[in-house]
Short mmCIF file of C-alpha atoms in Angstrom, two decimals:
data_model
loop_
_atom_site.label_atom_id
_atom_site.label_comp_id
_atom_site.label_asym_id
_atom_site.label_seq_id
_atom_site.Cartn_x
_atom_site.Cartn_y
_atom_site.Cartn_z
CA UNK A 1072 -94.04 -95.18 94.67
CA UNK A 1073 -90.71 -93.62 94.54
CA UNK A 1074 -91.33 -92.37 90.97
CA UNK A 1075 -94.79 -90.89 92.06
CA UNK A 1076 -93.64 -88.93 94.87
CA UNK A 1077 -91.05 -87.32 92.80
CA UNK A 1078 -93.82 -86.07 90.30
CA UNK A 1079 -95.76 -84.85 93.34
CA UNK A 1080 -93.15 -82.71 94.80
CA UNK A 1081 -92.10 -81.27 90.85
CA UNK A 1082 -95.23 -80.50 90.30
CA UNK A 1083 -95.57 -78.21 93.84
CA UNK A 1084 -92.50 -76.83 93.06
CA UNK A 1085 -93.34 -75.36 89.81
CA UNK A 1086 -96.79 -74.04 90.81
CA UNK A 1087 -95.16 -72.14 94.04
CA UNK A 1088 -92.61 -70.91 91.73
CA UNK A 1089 -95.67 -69.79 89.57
CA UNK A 1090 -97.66 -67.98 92.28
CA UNK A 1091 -94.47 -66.63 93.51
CA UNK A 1092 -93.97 -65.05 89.67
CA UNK A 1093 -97.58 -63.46 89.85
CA UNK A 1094 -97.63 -61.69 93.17
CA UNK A 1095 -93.71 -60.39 91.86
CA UNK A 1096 -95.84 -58.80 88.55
CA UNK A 1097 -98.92 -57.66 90.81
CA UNK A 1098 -96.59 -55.66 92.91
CA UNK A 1099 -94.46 -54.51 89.94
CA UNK A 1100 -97.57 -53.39 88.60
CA UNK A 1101 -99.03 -51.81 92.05
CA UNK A 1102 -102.54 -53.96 91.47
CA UNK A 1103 -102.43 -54.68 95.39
CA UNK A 1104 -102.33 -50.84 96.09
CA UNK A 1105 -104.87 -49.95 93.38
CA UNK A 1106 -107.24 -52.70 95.04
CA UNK A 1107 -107.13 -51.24 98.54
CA UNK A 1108 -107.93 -48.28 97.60
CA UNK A 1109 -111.18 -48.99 95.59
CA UNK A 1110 -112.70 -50.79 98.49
CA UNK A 1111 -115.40 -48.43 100.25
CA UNK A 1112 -113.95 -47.72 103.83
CA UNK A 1113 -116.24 -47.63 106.82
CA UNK A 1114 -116.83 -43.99 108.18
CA UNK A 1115 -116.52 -44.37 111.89
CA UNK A 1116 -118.04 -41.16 113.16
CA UNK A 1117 -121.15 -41.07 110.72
CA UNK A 1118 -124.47 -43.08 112.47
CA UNK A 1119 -127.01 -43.36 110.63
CA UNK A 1120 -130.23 -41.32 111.05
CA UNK A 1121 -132.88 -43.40 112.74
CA UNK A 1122 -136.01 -43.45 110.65
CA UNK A 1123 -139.16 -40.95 111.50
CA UNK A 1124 -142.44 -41.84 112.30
CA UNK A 1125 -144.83 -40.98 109.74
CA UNK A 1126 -147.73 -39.21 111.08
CA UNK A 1127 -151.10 -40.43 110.38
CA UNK A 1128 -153.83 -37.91 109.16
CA UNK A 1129 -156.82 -38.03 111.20
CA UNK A 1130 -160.06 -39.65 109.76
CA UNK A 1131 -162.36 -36.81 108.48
CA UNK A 1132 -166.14 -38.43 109.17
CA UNK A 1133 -167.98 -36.35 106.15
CA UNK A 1134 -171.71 -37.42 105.73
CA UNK A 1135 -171.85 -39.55 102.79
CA UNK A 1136 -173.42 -37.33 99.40
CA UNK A 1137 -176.76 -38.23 98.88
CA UNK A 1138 -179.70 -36.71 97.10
CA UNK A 1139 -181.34 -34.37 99.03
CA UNK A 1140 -184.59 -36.37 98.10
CA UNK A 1141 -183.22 -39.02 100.51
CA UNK A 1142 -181.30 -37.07 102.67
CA UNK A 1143 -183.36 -37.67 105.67
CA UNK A 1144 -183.94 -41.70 104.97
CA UNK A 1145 -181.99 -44.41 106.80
CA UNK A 1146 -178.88 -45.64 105.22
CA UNK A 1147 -178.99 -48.98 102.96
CA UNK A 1148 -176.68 -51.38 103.75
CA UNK A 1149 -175.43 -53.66 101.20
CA UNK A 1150 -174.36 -56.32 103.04
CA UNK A 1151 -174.69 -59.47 101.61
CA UNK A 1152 -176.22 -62.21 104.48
CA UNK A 1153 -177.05 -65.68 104.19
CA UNK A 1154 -180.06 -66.66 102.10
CA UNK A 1155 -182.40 -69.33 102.80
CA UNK A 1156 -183.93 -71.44 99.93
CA UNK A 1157 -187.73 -70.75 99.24
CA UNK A 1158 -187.75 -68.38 102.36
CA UNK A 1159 -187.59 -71.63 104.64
CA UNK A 1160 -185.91 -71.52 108.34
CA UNK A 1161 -183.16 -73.81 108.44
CA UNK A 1162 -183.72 -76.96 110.58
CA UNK A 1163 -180.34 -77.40 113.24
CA UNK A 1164 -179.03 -80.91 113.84
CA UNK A 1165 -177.00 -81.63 116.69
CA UNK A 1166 -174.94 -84.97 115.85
CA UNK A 1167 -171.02 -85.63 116.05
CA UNK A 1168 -169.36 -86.54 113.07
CA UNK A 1169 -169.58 -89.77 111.94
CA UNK A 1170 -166.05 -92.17 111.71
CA UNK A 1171 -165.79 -92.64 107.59
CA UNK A 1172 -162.53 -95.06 108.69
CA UNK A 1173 -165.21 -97.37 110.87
CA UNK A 1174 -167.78 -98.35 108.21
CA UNK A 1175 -169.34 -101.05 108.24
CA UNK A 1176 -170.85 -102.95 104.54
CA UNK A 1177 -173.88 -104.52 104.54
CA UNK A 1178 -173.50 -108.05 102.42
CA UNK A 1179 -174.86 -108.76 99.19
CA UNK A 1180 -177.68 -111.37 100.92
CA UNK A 1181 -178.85 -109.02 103.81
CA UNK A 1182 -178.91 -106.43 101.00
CA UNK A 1183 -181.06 -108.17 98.63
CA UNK A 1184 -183.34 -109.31 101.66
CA UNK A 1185 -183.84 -106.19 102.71
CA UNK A 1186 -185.10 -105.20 98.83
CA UNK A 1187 -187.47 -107.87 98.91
CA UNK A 1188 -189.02 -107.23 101.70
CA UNK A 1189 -189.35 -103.26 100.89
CA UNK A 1190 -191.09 -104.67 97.46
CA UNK A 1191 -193.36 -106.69 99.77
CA UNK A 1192 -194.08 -103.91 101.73
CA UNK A 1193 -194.92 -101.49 98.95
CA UNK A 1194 -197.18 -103.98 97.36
CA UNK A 1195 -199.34 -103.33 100.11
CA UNK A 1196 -199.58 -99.68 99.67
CA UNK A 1197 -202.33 -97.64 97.82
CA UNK A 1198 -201.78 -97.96 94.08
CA UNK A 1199 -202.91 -94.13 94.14
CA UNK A 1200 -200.16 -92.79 95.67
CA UNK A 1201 -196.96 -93.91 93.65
CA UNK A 1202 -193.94 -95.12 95.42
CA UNK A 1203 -190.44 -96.54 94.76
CA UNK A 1204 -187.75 -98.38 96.49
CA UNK A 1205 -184.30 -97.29 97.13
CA UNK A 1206 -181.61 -98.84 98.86
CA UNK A 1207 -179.09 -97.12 101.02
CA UNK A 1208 -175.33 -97.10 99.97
CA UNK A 1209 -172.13 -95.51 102.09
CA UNK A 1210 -172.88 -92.45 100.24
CA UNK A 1211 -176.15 -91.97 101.01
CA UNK A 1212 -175.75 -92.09 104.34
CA UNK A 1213 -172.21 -91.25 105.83
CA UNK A 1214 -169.78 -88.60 104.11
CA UNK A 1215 -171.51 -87.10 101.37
CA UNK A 1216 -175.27 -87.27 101.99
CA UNK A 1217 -177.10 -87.03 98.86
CA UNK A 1218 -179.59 -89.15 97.74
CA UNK A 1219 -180.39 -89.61 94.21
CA UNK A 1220 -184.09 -90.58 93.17
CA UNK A 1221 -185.37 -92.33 90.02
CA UNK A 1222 -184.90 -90.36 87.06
CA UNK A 1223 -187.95 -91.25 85.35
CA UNK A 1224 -190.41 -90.88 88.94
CA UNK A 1225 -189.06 -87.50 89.20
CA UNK A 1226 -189.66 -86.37 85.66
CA UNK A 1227 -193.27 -87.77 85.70
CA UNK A 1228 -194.64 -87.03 89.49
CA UNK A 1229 -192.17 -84.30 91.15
CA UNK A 1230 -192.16 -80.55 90.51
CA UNK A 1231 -190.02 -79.18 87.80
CA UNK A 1232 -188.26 -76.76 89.90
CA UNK A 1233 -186.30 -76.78 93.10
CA UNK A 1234 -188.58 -77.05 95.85
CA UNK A 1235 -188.38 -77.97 99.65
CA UNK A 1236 -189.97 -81.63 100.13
CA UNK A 1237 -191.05 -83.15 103.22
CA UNK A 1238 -190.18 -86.54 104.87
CA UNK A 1239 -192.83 -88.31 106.87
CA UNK A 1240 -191.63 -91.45 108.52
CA UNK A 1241 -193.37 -93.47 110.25
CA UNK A 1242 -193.92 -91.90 113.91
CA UNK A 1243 -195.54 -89.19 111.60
CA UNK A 1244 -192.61 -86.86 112.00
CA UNK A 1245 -191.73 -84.65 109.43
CA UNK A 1246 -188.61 -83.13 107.99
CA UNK A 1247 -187.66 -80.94 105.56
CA UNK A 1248 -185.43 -81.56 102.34
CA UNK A 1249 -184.30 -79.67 98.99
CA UNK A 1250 -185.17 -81.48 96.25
CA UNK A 1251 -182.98 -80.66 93.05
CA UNK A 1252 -184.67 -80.53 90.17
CA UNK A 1253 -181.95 -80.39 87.51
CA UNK A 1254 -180.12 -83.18 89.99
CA UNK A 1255 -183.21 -85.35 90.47
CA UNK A 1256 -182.25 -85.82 93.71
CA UNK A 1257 -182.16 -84.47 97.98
CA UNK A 1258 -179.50 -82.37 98.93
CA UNK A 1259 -180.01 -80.13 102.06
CA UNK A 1260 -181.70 -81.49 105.15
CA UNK A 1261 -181.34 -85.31 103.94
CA UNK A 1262 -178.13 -85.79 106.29
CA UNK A 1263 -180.22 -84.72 109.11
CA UNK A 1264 -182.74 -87.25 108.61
CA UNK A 1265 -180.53 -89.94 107.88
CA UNK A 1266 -178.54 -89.10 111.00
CA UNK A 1267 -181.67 -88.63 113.08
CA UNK A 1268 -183.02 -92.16 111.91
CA UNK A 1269 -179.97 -94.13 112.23
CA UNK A 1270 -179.95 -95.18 108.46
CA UNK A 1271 -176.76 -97.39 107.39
CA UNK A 1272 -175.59 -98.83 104.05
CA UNK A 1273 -178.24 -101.98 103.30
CA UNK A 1274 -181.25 -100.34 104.32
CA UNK A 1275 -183.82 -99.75 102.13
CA UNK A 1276 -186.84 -97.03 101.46
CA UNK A 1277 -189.88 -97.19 100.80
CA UNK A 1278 -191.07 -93.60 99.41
CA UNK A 1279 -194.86 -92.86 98.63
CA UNK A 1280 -195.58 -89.80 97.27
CA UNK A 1281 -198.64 -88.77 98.98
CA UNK A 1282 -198.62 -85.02 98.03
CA UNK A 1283 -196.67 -82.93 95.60
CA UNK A 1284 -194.48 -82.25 97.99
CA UNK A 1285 -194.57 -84.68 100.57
CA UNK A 1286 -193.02 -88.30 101.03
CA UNK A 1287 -194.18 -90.50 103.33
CA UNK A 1288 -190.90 -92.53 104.16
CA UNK A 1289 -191.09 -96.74 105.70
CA UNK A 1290 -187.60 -98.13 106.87
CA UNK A 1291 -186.76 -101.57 106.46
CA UNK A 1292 -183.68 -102.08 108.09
CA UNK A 1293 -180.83 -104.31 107.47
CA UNK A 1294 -179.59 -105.20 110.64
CA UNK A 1295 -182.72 -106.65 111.80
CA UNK A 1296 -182.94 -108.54 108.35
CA UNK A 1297 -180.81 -110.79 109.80
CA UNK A 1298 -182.83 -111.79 112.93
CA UNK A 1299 -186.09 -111.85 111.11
CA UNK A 1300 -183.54 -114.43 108.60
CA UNK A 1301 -182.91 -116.51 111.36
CA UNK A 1302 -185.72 -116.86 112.45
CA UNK A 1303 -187.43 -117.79 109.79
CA UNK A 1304 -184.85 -120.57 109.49
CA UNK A 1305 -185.73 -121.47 112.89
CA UNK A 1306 -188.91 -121.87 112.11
CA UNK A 1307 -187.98 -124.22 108.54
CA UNK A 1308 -185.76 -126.60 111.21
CA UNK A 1309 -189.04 -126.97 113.75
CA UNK A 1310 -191.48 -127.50 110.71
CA UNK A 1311 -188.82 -129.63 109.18
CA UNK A 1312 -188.72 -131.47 112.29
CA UNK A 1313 -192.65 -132.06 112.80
CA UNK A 1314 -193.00 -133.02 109.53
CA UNK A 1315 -190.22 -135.70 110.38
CA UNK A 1316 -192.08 -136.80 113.22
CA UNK A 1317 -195.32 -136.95 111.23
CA UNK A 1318 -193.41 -139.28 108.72
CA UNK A 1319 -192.34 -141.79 111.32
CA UNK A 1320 -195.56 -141.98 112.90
CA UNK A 1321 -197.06 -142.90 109.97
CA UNK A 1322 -194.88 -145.82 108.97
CA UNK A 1323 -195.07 -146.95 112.09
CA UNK A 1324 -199.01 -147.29 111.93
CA UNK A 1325 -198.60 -148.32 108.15
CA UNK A 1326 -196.08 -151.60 109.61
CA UNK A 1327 -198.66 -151.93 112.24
CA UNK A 1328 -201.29 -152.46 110.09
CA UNK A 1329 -199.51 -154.37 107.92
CA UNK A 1330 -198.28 -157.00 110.50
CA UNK A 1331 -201.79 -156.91 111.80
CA UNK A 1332 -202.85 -157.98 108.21
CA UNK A 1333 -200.53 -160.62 108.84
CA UNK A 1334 -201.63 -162.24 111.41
CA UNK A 1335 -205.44 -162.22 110.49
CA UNK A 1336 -203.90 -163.88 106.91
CA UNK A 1337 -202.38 -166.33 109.27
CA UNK A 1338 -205.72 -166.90 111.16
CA UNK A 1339 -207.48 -167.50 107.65
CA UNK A 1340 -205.15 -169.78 106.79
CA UNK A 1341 -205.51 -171.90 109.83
CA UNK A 1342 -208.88 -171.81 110.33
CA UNK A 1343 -209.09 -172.99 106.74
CA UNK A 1344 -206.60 -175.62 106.92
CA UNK A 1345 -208.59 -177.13 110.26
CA UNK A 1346 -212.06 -176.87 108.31
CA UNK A 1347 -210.79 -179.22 105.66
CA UNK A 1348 -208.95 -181.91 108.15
CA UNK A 1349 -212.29 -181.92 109.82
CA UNK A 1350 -214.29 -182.27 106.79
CA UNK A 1351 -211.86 -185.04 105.55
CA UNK A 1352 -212.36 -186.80 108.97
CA UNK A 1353 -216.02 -186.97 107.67
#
């Protein structure tokens, strides 16, 4: 410890004898001086100028140069304004937003019953008019809100151009839609009807195309799939049950008849049996 503390204090000695050598040589050689002197000094009574406003030229309104053919013609603006598609007016929706963090999955079963019984109810529909099913996912009805058709039904019975299509459901109210061509599918105005219907992920349409441009639209919906499902096992347990009932009643007629077969065996018997004593006795 001894040995290190000696170092220390050698080693400070010879470095202030060091810095003590190079301010002697920086005086010697007047580098101090010399330094002072290049530094810019602050001029006291100068201020500086504050800056000047610059003046602003007055706008000169000069008629614009025109032909003197259309001199006395109403200017054209060139103003570019929103442009409807197909010179439709745009239908207004009035709806909050819908919470994407809340949504709610329909289940495999309820989805596939809800299929089935849009099949069912498109079997009853007039072969004339061709139709298709399509179920509803998440993004057909909450966030993005388009709605992609059948590839093949659009290529053979839609037009082959962009065209606005209307919805019919099934209180006969319409709605309009642009249908995509090139997209085979509905972009604008479908998120107002499925808003305005109530449509969630497991439902599933029923489209007939009963015009060119015209859909006639049949909801099956998914959360009463699963009422109509109970039910319909409600109604499997009662005619389960009857059909139980119907079973015991019968075997208890058939062991009825049976013990009643029995006894008029027995009664045979007997009667035999006392017909041959007696003729015996003879």
């Amino acid at each position: 410890m001894a040995g290190a503390k000696k170092k220390v204090t050698s080693y400070e000695e010879v470095r202030r004898q060091r810095v003590e050598e190079n301010k002697k040589r920086m005086e010697d050689l007047n580098l101090l001086k010399l330094a002072k002197h290049l530094r810019p000094q602050p001029n006291p009574t100068s201020n500086p100028s504050p800056a000047k406003p610059r003046a602003r030229r007055p706008a000169v309104l000069a008629p614009a140069r025109r032909s003197s053919r259309i001199a006395d013609q109403p200017s054209v603006s060139y103003r570019e304004g929103p442009v409807e598609p197909l010179g439709e007016t745009r239908r207004t929706f009035r709806y909050q937003r819908r919470d994407l963090l809340n949504r709610v999955y329909a289940s495999s079963e309820v989805r596939q019953y809800a299929i089935h019984r849009a099949e069912e109810l498109q079997s009853t529909l007039d072969p004339e008019h061709p139709s298709f099913v399509k179920p509803m996912l998440q993004s057909h009805v909450t966030g993005g809100f388009w709605l992609g058709l059948p590839s093949l039904f659009c290529k053979t019975y839609l037009p082959k151009e962009d065209e606005m299509m209307t919805l019919i459901d099934e209180g006969e109210e319409p709605s309009q839609t642009k249908y995509l061509a090139g997209k085979t599918g509905l972009s604008g105005g479908w998120r107002g009807f499925a808003i305005d219907h109530e449509l969630v992920d497991g439902d599933a349409l029923v489209f007939q195309l009963v015009s060119p441009t015209e859909f006639k639209v049949y909801i099956i919906r998914a959360n009463e799939v699963g009422g109509d499902s109970e039910k319909e096992n409600q109604d499997e347990e009662e005619e389960e049950d009857e059909a139980l009932e119907k079973g015991k009643q019968a075997k208890a007629k058939a062991a009825e008849k049976e013990n009643k077969n029995e006894e008029d065996d027995d009664l045979d018997s007997t009667r035999r049996r006392s017909k041959r004593i007696r003729t015996g006795r003879k």
